[in-house]
GROMACS .gro file of C-alpha atoms in nm:
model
  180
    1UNK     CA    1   0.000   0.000   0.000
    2UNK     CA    2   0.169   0.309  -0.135
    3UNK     CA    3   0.142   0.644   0.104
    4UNK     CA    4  -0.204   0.786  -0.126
    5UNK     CA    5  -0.368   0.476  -0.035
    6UNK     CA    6  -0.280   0.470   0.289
    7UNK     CA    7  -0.410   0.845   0.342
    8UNK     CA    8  -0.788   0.739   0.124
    9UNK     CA    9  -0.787   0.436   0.317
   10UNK     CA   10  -0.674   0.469   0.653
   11UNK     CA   11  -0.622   0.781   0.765
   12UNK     CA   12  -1.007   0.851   0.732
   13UNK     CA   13  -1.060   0.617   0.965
   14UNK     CA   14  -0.886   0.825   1.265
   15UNK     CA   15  -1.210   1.023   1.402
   16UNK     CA   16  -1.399   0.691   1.450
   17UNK     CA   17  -1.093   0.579   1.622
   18UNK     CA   18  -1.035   0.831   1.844
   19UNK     CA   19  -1.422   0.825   1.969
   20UNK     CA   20  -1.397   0.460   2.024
   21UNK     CA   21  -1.089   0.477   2.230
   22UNK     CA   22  -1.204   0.772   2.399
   23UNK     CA   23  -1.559   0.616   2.519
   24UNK     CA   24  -1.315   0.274   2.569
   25UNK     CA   25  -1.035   0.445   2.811
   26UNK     CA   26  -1.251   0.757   2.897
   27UNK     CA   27  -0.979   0.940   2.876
   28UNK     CA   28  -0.910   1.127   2.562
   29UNK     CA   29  -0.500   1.172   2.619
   30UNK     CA   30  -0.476   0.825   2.617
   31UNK     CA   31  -0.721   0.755   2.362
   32UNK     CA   32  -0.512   0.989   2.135
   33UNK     CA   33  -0.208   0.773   2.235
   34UNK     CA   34  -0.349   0.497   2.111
   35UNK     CA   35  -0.480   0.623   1.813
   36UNK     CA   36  -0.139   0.726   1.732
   37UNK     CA   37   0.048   0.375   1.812
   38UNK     CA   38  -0.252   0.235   1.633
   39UNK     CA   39  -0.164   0.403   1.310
   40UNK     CA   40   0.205   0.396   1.343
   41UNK     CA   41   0.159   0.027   1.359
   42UNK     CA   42  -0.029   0.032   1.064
   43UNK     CA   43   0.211   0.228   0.829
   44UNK     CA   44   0.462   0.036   0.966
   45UNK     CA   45   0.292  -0.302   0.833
   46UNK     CA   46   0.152  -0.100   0.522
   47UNK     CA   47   0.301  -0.350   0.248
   48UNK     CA   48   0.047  -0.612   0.391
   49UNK     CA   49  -0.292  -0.375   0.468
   50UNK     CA   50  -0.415  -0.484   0.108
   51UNK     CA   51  -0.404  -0.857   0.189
   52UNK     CA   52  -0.695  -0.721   0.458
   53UNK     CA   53  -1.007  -0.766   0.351
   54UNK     CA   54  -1.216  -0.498   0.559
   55UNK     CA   55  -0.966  -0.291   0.684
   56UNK     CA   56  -1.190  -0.101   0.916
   57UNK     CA   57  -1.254  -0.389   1.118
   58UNK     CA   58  -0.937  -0.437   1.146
   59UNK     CA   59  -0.832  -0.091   1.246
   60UNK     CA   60  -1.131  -0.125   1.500
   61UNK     CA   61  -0.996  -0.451   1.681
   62UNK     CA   62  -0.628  -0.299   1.652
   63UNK     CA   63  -0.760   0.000   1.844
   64UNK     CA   64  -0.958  -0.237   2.100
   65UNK     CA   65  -0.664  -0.443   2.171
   66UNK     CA   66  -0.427  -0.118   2.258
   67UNK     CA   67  -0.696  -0.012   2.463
   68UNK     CA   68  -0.734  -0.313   2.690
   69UNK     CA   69  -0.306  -0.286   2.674
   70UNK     CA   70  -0.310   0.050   2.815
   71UNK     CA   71  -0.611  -0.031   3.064
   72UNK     CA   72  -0.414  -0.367   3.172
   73UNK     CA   73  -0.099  -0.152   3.205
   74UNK     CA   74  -0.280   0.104   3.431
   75UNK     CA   75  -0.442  -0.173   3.682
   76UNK     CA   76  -0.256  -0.151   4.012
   77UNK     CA   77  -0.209  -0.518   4.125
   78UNK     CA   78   0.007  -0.567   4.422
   79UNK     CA   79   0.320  -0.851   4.372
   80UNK     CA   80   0.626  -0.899   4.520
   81UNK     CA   81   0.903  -0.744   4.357
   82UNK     CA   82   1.039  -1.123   4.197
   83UNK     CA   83   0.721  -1.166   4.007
   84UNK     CA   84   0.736  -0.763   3.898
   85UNK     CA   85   1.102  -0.857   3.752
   86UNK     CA   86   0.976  -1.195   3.547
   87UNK     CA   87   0.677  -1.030   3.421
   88UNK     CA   88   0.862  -0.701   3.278
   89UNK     CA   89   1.123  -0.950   3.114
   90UNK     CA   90   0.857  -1.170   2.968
   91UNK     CA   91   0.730  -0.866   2.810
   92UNK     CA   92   1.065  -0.773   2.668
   93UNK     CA   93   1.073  -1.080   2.550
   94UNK     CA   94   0.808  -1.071   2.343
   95UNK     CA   95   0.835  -0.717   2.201
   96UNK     CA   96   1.246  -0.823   2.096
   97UNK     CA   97   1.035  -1.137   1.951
   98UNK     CA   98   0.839  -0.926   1.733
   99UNK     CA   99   1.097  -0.722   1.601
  100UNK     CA  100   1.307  -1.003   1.562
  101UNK     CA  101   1.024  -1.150   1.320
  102UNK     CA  102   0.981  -0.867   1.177
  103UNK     CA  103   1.362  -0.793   1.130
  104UNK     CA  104   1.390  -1.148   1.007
  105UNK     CA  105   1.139  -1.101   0.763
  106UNK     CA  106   1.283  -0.720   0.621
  107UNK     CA  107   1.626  -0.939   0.551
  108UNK     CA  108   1.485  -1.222   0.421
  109UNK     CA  109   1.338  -0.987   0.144
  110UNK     CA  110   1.682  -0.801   0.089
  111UNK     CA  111   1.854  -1.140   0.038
  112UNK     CA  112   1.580  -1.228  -0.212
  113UNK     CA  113   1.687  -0.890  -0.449
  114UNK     CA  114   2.029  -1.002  -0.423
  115UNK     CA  115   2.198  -1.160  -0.761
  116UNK     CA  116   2.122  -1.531  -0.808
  117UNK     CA  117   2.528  -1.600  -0.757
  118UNK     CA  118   2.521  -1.414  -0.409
  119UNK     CA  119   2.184  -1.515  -0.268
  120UNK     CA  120   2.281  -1.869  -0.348
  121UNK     CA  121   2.628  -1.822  -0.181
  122UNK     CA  122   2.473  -1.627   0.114
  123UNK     CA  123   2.160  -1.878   0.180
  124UNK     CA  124   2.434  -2.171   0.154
  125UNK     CA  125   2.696  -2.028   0.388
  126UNK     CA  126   2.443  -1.792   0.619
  127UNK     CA  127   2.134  -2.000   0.634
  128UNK     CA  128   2.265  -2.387   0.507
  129UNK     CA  129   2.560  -2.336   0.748
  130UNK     CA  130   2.821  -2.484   0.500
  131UNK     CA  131   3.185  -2.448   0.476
  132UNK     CA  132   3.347  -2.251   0.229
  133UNK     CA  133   3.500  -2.618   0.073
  134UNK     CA  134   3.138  -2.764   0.056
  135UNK     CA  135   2.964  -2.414  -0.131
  136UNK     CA  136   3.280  -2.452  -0.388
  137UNK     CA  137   3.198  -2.785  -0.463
  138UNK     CA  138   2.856  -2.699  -0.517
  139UNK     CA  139   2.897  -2.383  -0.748
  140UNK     CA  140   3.234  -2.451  -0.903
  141UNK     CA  141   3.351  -2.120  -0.764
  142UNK     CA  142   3.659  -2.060  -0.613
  143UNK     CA  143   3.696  -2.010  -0.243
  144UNK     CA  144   3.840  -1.671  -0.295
  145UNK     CA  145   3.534  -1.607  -0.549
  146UNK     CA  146   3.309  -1.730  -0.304
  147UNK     CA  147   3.418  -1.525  -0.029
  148UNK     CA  148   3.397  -1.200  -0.248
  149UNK     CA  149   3.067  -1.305  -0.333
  150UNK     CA  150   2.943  -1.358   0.050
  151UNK     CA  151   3.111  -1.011   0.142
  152UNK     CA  152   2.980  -0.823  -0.114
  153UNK     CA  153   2.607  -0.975  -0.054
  154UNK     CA  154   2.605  -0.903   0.308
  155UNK     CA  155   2.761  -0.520   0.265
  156UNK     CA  156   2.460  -0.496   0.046
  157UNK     CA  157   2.149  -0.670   0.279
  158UNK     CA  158   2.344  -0.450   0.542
  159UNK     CA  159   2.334  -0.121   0.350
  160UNK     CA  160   1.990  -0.225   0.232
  161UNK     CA  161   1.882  -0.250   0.595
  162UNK     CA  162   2.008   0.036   0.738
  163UNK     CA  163   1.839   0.232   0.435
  164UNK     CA  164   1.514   0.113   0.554
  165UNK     CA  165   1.515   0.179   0.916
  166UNK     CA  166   1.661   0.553   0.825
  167UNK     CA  167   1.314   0.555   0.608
  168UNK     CA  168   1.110   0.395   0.858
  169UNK     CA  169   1.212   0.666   1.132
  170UNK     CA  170   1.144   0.927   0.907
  171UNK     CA  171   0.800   0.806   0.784
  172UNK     CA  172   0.689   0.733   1.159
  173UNK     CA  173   0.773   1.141   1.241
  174UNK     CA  174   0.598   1.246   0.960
  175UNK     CA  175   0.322   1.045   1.004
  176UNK     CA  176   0.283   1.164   1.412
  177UNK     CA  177   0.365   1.522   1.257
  178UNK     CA  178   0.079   1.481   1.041
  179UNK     CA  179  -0.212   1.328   1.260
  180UNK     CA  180  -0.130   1.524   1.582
   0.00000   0.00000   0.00000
């Protein structure tokens, strides 16, 4: 979903949000808060929103979901300090787990642009775990060749990667720029 879409689509949506969350948290601060996390999430996962069929629904239950997050976050529950520590880390845990998929999935789709000669030479030595002596025998390279190949294929996924988070940070301003 290209930004125009996004903005016809999506962006619309943001006053029905907002009044749900408000009359969800009754407070409209927070409801704003998660109006906003609700659509940075959203542009964030924008290349998939037209795999969704009814994309208000799905804005809706995103918006419900933060809600109860924010209202479970705010409930005052008295625990020792041991189960305090394991809960915080579990939910570390997750969140690095999700952006470790989602990492995972951003250089999965770099190594697919690469050349056929380095993504077969990176998914053999990265991903197969083989030695340099077993990739030569399978593509008649060289080891020298081959580790030219690998270098030069992850400099790229890295550069690649590092170009996308820059664009990432700068969409996710713009886009909290422009609804707030």
């Amino acid at each position: 979903m290209v930004a125009r879409d996004f903005k016809t689509s999506v962006l619309p949506l943001s006053r029905k949000l907002l009044r749900f969350a408000t009359h969800f948290l009754k407070d409209e601060e927070q409801a704003r808060d998660v109006v906003q996390d609700v659509f940075l999430k959203l542009w964030q996962k924008r290349d998939t929103l037209g795999e969704i069929e009814n994309i208000e629904a799905f804005t809706m239950r995103m918006t419900r979901n933060r809600c109860l997050d924010v209202l479970r976050a705010n409930k005052v529950v008295a625990i020792d300090e041991e189960t305090d520590r394991k809960l915080k880390a579990q939910t570390v845990d997750v969140h690095s787990k999700v952006e470790l998929s989602e990492t995972a999935g951003q250089i999965r789709n770099l190594i697919l642009k690469l050349p056929d000669l380095q993504r077969t030479i990176m998914q053999l030595r990265d991903i197969e775990q083989l030695s340099y002596d077993e990739i030569a025998e399978v593509t008649n390279l060289q080891i020298n060749a081959i580790r030219v190949n690998l270098s030069r294929a992850r400099k790229k996924v890295r550069d690649e990667f590092l170009k996308l988070r820059e664009n990432e940070d700068r969409r996710s301003k713009t886009i909290t720029a422009t609804l707030f």
